[in-house]
Structures are given as structure tokens and as C-alpha cells.
XYZ file of N, CA, C and O in Angstrom:
724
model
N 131.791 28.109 94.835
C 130.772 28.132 95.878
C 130.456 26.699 96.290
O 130.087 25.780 95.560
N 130.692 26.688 97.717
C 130.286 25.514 98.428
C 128.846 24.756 97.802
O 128.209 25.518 97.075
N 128.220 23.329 97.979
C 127.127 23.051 97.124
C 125.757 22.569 98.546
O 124.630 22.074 98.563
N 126.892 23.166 99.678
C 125.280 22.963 100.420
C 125.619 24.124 101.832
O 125.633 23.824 103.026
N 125.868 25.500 101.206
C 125.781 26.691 101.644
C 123.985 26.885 101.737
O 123.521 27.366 102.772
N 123.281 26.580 100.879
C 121.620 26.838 100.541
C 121.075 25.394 101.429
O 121.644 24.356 101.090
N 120.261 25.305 102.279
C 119.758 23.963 102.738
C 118.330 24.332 102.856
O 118.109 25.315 103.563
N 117.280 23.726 102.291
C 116.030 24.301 102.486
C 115.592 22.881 103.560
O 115.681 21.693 103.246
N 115.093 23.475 104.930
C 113.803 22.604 105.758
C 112.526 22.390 105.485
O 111.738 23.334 105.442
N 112.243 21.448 105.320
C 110.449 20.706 105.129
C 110.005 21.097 106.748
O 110.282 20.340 107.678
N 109.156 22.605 106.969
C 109.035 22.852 108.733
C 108.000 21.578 109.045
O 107.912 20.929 110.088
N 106.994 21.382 107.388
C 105.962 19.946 107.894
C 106.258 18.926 108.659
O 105.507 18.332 109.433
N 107.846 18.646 108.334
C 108.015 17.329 108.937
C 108.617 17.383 110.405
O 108.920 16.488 111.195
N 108.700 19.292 110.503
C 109.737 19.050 112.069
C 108.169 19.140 113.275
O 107.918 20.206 113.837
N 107.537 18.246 113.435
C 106.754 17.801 114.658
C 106.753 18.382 116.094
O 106.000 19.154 116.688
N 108.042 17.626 116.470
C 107.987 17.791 118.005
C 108.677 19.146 118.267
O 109.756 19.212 117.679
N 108.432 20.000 118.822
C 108.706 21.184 119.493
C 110.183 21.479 119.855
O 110.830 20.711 120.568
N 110.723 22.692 119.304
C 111.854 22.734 119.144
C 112.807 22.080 118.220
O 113.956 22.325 117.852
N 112.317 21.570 118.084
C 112.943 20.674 116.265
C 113.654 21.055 115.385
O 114.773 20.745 114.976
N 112.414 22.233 114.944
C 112.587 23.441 113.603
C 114.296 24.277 114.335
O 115.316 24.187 113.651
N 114.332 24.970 115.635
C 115.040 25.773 116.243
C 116.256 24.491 115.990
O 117.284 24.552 115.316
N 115.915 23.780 116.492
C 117.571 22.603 116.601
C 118.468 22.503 115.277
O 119.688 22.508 115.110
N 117.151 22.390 114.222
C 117.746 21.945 113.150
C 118.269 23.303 112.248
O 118.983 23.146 111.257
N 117.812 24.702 112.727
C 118.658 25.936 112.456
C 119.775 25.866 112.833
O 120.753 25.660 112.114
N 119.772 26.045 114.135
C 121.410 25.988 114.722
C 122.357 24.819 113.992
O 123.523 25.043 113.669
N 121.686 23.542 113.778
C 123.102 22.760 113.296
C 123.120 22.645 112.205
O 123.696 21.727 111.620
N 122.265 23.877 111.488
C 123.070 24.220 109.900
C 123.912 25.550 109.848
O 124.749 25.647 108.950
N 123.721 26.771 110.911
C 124.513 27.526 111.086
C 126.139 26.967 111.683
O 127.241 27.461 111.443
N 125.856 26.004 112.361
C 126.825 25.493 113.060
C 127.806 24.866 112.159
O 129.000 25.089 112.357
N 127.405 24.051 111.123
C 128.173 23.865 110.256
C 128.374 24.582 108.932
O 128.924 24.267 107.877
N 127.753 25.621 109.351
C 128.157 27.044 107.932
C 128.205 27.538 106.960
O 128.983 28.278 106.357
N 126.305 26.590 106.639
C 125.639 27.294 106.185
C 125.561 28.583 105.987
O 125.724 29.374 106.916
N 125.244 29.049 104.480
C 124.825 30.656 104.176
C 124.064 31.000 104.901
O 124.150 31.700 105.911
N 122.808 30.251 104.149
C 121.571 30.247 103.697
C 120.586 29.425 104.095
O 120.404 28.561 103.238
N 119.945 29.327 104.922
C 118.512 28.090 104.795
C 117.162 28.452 105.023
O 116.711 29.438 105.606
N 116.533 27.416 104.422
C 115.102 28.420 103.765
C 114.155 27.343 104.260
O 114.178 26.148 103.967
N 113.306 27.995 105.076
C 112.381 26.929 105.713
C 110.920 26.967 105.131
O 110.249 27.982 104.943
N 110.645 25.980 104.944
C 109.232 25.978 103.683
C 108.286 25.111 104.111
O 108.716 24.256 104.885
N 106.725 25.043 103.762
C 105.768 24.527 104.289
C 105.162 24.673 103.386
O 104.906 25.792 102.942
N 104.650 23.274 102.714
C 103.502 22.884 101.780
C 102.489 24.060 101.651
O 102.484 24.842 100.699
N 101.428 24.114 102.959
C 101.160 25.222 102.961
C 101.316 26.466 103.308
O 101.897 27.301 102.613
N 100.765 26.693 104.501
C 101.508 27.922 105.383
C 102.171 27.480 106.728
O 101.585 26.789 107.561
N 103.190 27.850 106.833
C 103.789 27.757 108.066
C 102.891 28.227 109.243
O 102.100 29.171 109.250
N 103.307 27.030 110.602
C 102.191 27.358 111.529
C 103.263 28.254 112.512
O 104.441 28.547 112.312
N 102.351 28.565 113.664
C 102.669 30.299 113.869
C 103.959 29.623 114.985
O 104.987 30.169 115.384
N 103.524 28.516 115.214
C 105.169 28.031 116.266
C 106.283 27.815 115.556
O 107.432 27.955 115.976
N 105.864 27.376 114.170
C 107.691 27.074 113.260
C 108.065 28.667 113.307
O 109.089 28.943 113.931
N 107.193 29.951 112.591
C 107.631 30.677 112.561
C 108.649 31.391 113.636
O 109.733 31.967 113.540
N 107.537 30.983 114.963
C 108.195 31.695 116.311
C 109.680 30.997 116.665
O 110.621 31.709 117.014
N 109.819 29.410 116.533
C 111.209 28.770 116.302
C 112.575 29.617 115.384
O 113.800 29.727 115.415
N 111.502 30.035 114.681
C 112.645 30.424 113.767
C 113.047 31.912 113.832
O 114.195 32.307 113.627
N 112.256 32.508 114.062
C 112.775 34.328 114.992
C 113.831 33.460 115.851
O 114.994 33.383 115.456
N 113.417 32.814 117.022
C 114.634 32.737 118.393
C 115.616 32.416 118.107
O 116.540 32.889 118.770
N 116.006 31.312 116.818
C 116.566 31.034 116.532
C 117.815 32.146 115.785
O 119.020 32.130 116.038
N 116.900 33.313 114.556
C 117.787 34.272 114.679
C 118.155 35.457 115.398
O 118.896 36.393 115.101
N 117.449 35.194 116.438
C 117.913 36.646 117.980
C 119.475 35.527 118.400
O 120.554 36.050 118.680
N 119.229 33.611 118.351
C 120.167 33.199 119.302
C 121.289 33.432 118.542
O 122.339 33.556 119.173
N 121.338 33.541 117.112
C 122.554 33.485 115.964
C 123.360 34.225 115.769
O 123.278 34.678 114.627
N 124.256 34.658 116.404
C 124.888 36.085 115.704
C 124.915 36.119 114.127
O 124.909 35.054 113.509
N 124.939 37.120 113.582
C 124.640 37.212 112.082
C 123.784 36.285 111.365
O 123.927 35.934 110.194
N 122.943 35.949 112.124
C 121.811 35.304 111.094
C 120.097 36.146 111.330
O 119.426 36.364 112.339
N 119.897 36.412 109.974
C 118.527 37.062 109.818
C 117.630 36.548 109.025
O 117.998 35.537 108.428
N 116.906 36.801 108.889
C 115.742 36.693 108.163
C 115.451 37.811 106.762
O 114.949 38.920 106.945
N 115.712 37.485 105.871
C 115.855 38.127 104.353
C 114.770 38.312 103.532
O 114.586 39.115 102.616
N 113.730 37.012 104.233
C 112.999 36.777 103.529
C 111.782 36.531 103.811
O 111.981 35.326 103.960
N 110.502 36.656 104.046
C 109.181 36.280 104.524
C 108.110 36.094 103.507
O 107.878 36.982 102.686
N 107.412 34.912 103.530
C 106.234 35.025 102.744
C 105.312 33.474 103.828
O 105.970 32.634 104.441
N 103.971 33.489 103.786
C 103.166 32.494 104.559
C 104.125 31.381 104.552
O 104.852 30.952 105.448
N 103.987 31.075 103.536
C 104.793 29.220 103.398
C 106.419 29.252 103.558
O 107.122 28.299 103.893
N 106.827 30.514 103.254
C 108.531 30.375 103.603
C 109.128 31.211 104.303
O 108.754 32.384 104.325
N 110.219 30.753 105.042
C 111.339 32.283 105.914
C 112.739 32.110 105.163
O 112.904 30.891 105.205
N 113.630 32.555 104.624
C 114.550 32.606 104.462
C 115.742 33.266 105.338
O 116.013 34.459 105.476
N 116.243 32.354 105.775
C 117.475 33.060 106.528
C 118.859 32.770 106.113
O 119.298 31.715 105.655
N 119.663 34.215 106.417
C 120.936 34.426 106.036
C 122.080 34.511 106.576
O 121.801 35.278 107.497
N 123.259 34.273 106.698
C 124.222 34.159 107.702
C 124.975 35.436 106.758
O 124.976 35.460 105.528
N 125.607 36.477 107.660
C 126.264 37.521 107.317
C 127.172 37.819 108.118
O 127.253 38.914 108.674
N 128.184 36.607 108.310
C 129.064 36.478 109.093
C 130.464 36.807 108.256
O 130.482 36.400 107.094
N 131.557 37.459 108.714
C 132.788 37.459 107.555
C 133.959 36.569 108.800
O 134.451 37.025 109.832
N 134.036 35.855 108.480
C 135.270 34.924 109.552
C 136.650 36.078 109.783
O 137.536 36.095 110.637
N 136.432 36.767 108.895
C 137.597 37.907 109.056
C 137.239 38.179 110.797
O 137.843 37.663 111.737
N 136.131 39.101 110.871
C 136.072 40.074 111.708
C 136.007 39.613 113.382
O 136.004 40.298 114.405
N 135.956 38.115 113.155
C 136.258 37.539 114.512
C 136.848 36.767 114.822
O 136.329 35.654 114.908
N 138.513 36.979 115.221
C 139.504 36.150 115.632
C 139.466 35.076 116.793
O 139.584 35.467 117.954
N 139.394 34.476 116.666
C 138.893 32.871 117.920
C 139.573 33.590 119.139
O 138.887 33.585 120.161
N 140.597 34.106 119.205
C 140.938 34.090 120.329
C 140.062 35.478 121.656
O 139.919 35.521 122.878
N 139.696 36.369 120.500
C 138.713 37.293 120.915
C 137.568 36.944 121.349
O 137.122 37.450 122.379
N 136.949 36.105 120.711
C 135.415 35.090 121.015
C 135.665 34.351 121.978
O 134.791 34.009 122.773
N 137.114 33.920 122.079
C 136.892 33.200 123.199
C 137.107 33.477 124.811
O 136.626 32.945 125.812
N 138.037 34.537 124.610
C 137.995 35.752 125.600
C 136.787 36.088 126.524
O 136.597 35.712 127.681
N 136.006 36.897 125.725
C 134.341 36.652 125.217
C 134.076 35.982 126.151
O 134.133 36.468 127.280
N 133.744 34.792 125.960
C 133.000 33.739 126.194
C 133.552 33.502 127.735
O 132.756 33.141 128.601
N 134.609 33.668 127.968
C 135.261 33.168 129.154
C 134.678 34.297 130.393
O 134.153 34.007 131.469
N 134.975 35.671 129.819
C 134.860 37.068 130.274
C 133.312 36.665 130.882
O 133.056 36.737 132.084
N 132.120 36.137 129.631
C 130.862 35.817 130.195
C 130.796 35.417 131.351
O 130.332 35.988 132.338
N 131.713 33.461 131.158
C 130.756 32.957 132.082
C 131.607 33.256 133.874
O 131.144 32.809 134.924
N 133.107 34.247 133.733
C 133.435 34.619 134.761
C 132.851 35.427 135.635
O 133.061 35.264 136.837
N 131.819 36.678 135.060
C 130.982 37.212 135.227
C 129.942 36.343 135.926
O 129.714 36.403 137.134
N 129.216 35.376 134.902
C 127.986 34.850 135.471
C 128.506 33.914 136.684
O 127.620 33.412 137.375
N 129.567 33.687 136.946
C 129.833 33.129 138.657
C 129.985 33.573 139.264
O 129.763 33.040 140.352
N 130.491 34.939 139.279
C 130.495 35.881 140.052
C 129.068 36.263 140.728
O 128.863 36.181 141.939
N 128.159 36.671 139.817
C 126.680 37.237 139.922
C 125.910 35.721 141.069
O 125.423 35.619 142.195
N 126.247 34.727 139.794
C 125.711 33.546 140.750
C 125.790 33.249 142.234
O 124.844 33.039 142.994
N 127.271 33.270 142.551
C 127.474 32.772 143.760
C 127.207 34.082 144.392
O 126.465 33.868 145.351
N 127.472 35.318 144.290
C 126.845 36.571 145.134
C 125.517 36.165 145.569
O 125.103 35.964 146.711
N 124.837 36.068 144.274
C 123.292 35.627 144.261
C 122.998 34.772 145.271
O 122.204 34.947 146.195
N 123.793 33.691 145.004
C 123.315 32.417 146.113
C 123.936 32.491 147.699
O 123.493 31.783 148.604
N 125.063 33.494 147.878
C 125.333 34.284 149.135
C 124.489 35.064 149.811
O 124.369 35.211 151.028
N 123.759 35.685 148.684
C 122.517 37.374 149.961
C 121.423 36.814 149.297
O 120.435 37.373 149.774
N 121.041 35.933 148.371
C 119.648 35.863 148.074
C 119.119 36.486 147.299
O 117.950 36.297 146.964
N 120.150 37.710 146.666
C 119.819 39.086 145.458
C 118.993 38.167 144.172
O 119.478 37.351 143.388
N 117.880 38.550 144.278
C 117.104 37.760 142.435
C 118.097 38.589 141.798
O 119.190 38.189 141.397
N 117.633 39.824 141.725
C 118.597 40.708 141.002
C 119.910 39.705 140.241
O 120.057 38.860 139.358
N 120.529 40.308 141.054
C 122.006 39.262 140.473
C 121.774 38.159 139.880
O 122.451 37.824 138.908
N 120.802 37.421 140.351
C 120.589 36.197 139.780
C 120.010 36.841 138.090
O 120.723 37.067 137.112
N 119.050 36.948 138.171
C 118.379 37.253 136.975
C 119.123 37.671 135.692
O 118.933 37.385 134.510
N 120.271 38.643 136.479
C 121.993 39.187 135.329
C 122.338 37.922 134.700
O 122.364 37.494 133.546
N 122.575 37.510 135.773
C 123.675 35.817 135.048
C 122.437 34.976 134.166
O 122.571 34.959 132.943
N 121.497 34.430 134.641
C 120.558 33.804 133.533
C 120.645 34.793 132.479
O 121.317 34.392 131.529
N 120.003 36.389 132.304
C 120.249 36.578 131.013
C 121.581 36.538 130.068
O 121.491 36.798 128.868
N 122.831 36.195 130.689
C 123.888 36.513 129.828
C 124.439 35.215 129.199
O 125.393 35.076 128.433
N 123.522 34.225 129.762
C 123.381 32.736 129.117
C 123.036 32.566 127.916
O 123.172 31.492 127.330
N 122.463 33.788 127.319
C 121.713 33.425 125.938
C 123.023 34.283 125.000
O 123.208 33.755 123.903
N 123.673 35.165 125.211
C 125.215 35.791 125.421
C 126.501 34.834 125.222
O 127.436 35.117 124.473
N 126.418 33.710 125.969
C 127.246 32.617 126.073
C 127.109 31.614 125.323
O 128.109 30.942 125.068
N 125.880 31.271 124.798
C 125.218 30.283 123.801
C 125.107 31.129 122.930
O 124.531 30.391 122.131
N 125.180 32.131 122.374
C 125.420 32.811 121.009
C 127.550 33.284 120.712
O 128.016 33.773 119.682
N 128.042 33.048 121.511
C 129.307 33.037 121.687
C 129.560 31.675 121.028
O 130.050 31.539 119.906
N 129.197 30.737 121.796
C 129.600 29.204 121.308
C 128.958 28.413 119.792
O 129.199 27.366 119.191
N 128.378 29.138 119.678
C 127.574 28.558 117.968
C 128.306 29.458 117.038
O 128.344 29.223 115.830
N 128.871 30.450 117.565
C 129.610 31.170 116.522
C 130.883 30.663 116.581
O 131.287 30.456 115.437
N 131.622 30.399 117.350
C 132.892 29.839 117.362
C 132.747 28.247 117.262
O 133.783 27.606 117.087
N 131.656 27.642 117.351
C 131.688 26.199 116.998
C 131.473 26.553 115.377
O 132.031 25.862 114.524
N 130.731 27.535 115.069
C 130.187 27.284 113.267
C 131.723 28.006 112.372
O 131.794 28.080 111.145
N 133.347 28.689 113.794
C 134.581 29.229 112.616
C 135.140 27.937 112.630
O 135.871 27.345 111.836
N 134.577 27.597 113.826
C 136.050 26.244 113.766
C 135.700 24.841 112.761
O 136.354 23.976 112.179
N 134.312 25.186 112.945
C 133.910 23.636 112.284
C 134.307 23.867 109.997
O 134.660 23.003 109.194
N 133.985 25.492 109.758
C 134.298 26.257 108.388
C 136.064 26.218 107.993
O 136.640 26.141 106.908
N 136.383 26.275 108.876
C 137.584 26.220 109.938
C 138.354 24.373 108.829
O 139.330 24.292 108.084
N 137.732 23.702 109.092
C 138.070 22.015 108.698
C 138.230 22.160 107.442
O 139.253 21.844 106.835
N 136.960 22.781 106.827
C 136.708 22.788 105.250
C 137.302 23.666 104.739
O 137.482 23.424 103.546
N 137.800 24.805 105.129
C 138.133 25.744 104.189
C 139.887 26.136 104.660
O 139.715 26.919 105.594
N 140.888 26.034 104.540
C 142.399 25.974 105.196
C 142.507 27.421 105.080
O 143.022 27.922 106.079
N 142.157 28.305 104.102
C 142.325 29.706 104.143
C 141.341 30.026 105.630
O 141.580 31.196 105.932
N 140.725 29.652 106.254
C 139.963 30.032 107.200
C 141.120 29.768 108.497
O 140.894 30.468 109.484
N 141.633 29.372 108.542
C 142.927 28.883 109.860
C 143.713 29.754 109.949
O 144.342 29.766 111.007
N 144.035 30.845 108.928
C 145.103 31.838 109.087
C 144.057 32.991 109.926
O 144.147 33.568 111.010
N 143.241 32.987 109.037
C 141.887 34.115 108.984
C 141.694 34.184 110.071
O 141.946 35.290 110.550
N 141.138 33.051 111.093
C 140.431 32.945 112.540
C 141.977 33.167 113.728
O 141.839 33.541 114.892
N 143.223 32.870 113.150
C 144.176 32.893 114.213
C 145.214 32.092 114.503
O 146.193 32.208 115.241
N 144.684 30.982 113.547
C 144.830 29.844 114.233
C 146.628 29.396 113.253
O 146.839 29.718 112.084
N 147.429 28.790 113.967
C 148.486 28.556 113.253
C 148.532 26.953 112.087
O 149.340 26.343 111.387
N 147.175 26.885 112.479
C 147.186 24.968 111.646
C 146.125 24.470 112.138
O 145.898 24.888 113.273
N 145.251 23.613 111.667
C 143.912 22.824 111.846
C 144.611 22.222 112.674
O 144.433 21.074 112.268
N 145.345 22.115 113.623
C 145.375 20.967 114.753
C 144.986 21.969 116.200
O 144.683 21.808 117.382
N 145.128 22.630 115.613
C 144.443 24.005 116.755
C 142.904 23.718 116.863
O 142.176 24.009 117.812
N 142.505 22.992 115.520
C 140.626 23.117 115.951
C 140.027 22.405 117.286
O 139.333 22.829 118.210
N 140.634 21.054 116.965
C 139.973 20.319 118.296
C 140.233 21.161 119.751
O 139.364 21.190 120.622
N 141.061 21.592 119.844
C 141.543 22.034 120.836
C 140.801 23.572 121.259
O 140.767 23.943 122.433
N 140.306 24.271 120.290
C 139.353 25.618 120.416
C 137.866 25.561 120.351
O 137.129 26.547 120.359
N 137.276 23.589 120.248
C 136.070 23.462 120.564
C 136.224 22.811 121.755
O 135.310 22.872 122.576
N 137.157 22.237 121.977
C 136.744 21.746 123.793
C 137.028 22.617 124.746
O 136.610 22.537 125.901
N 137.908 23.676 124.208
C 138.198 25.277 125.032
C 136.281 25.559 125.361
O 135.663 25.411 126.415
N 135.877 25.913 124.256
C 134.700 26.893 123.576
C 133.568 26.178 124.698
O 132.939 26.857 125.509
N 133.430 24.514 124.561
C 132.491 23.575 124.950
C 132.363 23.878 126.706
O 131.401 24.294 127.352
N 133.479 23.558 127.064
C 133.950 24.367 128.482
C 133.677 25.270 128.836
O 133.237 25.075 129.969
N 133.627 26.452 128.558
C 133.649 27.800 129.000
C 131.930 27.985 129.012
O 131.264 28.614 129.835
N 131.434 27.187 127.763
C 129.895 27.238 127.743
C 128.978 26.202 128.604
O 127.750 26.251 128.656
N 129.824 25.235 129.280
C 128.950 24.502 130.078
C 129.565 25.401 131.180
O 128.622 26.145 131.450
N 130.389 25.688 131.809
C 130.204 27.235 133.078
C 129.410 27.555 132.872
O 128.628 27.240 133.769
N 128.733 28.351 131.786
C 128.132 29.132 131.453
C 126.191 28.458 131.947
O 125.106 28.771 132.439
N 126.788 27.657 131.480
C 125.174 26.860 131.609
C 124.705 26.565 133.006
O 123.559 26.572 133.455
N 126.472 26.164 133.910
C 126.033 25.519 135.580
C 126.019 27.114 135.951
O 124.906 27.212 136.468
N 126.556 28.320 135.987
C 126.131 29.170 136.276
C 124.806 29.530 136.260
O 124.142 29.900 137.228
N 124.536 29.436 135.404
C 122.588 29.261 135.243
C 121.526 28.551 135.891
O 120.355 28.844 136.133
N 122.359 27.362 136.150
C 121.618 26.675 137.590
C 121.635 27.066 138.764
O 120.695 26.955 139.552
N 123.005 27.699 139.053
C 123.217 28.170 140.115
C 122.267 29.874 140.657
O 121.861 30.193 141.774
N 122.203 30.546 139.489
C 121.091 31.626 139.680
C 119.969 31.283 139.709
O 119.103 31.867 140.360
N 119.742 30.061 138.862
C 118.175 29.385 138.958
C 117.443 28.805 140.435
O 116.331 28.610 140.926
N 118.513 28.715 140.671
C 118.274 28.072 142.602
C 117.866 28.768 142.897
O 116.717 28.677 143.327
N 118.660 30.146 142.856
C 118.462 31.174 143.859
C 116.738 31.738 143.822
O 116.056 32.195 144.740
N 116.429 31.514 142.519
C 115.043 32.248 142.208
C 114.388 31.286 142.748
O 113.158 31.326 142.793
């Protein structure tokens, strides 16, 4: 067993807003089990709320655990069950969609349409933290390269600047419905 699968957060020290949420994602991202967010005393009601969005944004990450001062969350991801090239499909399938919706949107003026493509942004950013957190597990672990698809770690760089791509579409699509509203 890996020796920093478990990472516990001090939420006291995450301050500025959005912090707590940032510093979830870039322990899922690098593939983490487990991380357990703790507060001297009781956690205040915004770390908590950081840390729900954080596991709605995660695929397979939940919450295991609740008490005032701590949340425990869990990653219940099996690298088996999602082949990179499927996720990234995925991801592409998204943000082809959300340009579609967009530029319709920004053609007749439909909120409607617009409103589709912003929500499937949070769709597209849960696509890309999951395939940034096989590829990055992906470095460390060589049994993970057969597992995800991949014929050899020289495939990684090359399936996060795929991944990075497809998710900034994803994001200017979002501006582009955002206009429209």
C-alpha cells in the first residue's frame, strides 16, 4: 500500500474561499484513496459545503464519513472499469455537443440551449479529473498502463494534453452559452 493514499487537510488553515475544494481535487487528481478533512474544532458550514461540491464534482469520490470536526472522503474508483480511450470519447462526445447547443444558442438566442451546454460543463470537468487522476496513477503504478489501454507510459503525456483540450472546448463552450444568457 501506497504511503500517501490517506492525506488528512487542516480545513483551519484553508482561509480563502475555495481553497478547501482546490485542495480536494489535487489530491484526487493525484490518487489519493482517502482524505480526511479535520478542524481543531468544528468545521465551519462553508468547508463543509466545499467539500460536498467537491464530491458531486468527483466521480467516485464520497463521503464515508461525518462527524462536526471531520469529513472523510473516499475514492472508489477501480482503473479497470474505465479505459482512457472511452473517457475520452466521453469527454470529446461532451464538449461536441456543448458547441453545438452553444453556437445554436448564440444563432436564435434559445437560453434553453444555452443553459444545456453550461450544465454539461460540470460533466466535462468531472470527465477530466478522472482521466487526469488514471493517467497521473498511470506514472506510478506500470500495471496501470495495460489496465487503462495504454501500450507504454509514453502514451501519458500525450492523453493529458488530448484530455486538457477537449476540456478547455468544454470550458469556451461555456462562454459561449454564457453570452447568450
Amino acid at each position: 500500500k501506497r504511503k500517501w493514499e490517506t492525506w488528512i487537510v487542516d480545513a483551519d488553515l484553508c482561509d480563502d474561499p475555495g481553497m478547501l475544494e482546490r485542495i480536494i481535487v489535487g489530491n484526487y487528481v493525484i490518487g489519493r484513496q482517502k482524505v480526511i478533512v479535520k478542524s481543531a474544532t468544528r468545521l465551519k458550514s462553508e468547508h463543509i459545503e466545499e467539500v460536498r461540491q467537491a464530491s458531486k464534482r468527483l466521480m467516485g469520490l464520497g463521503i464515508i464519513e461525518e462527524t462536526a470536526s471531520k469529513i472523510t472522503l473516499q475514492c472508489a474508483i477501480d482503473p479497470a472499469n474505465y479505459p482512457l480511450d472511452a473517457l475520452i470519447k466521453r469527454l470529446f462526445n461532451l464538449g461536441a455537443t456543448m458547441l453545438d447547443e452553444a453556437v445554436e444558442a448564440l444563432i436564435t438566442g434559445d437560453a434553453r440551449l444555452a443553459q444545456d451546454a453550461i450544465k454539461r460543463e460540470d460533466d466535462a470537468d468531472m470527465m477530466y479529473w478522472l482521466i487526469l487522476r488514471l493517467v497521473l496513477s498511470a506514472q506510478l503504478d506500470e500495471a496501470l498502463v495495460e489496465t487503462l489501454g495504454m501500450r507504454s507510459r509514453l502514451e501519458i503525456p500525450g492523453y493529458r494534453a488530448i484530455a486538457r483540450d477537449l476540456e478547455k472546448v468544454a470550458d469556451l463552450c461555456e462562454v459561449i452559452a454564457r453570452a447568450v444568457l
